[in-house]
XYZ file of C-alpha atoms in Angstrom:
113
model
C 0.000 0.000 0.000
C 2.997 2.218 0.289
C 3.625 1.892 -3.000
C -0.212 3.177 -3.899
C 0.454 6.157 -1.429
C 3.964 7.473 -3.439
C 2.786 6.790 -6.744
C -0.250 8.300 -7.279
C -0.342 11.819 -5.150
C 3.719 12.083 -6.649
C 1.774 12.076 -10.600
C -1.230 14.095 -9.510
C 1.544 16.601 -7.985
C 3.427 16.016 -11.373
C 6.441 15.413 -9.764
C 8.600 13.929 -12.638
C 8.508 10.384 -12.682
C 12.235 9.373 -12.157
C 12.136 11.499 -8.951
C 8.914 9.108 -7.860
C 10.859 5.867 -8.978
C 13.958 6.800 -7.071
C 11.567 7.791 -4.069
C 10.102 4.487 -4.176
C 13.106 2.140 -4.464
C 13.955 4.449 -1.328
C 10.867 3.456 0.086
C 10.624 -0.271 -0.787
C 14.014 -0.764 0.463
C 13.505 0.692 3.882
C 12.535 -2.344 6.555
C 9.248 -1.513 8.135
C 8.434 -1.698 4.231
C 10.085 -4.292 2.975
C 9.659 -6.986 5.755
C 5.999 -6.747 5.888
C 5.853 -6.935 1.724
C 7.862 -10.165 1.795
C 5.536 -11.055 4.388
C 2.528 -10.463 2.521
C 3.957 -11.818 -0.956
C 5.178 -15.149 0.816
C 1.529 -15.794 2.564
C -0.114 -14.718 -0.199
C 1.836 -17.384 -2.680
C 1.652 -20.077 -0.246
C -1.923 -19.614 0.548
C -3.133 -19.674 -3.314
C -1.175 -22.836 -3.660
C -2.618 -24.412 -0.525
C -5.497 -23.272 -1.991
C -5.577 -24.804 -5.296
C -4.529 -27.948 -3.458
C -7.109 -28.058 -0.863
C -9.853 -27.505 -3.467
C -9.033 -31.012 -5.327
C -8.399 -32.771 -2.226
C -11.561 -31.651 -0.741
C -13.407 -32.656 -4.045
C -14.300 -28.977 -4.905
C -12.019 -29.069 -8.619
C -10.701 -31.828 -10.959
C -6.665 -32.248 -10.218
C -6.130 -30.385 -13.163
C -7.828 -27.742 -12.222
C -6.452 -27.368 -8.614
C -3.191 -27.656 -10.261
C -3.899 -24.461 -12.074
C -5.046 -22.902 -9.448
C -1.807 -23.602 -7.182
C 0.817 -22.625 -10.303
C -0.628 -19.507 -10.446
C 0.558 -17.546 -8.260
C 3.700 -18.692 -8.236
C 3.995 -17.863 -11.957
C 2.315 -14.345 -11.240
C 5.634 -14.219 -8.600
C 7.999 -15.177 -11.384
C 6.636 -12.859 -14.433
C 6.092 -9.851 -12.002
C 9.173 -9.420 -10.167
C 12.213 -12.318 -11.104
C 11.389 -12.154 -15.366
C 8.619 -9.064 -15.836
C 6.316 -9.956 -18.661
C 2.911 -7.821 -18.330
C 1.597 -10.711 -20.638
C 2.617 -13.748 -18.557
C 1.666 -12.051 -16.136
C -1.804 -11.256 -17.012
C -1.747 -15.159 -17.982
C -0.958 -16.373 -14.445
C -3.665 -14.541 -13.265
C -6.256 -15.478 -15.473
C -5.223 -18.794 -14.376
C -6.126 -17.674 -10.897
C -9.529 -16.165 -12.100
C -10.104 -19.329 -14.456
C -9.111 -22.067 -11.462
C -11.345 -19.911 -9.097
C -14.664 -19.409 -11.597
C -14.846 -22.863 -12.025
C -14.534 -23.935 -8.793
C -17.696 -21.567 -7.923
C -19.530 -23.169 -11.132
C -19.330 -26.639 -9.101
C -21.981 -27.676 -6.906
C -20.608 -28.346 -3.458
C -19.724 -32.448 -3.156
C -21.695 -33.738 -0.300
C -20.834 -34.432 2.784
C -21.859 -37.721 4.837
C -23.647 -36.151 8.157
């Protein structure tokens, strides 16, 4: 959210935007940011792919499907930050937003009382 709170008022105060880049790999590299990001990105990863793999094993999704719902965040990781591609990027998470529609479209497998 830091990010969001640099970014934007630094273009609506047209500040130029290598003086707002610098500012913000100032910012992203300071601790009480950084920590809590890595925080954030690690539990958010993990708990997609726990996710995805909790939704086949509980019946929810076809293996396939659970196994696109746990590779896609860890793509979305790889193609945002370790090889940026907008593209494969926007793939990973319409494999999120594919694995996650279907799911919904299933009725619920029942339960024994």
């Amino acid at each position: 959210m830091a990010v969001d709170l640099v970014a934007q008022p630094g273009t609506r105060a047209n500040v130029p935007a290598d003086v707002t880049a610098r500012l913000l790999r100032q910012l992203l590299g300071e601790p009480t940011v950084a920590v809590p990001t890595l925080v954030f990105v690690a539990g958010h990863v993990a708990g997609v792919v726990l996710l995805g793999i909790t939704l086949w094993r509980g019946g929810i999704l076809p293996g396939w499907a659970g196994l696109v719902v746990s590779i896609s965040q860890p793509l979305h990781l790889v193609f945002a930050t370790m090889a940026p591609s907008p593209l494969l990027d926007g793939c990973a998470w319409l494999l999120t937003a594919a694995g996650l529609a279907f799911a919904t479209a299933r009725p619920a497998p029942l339960t024994p009382a």
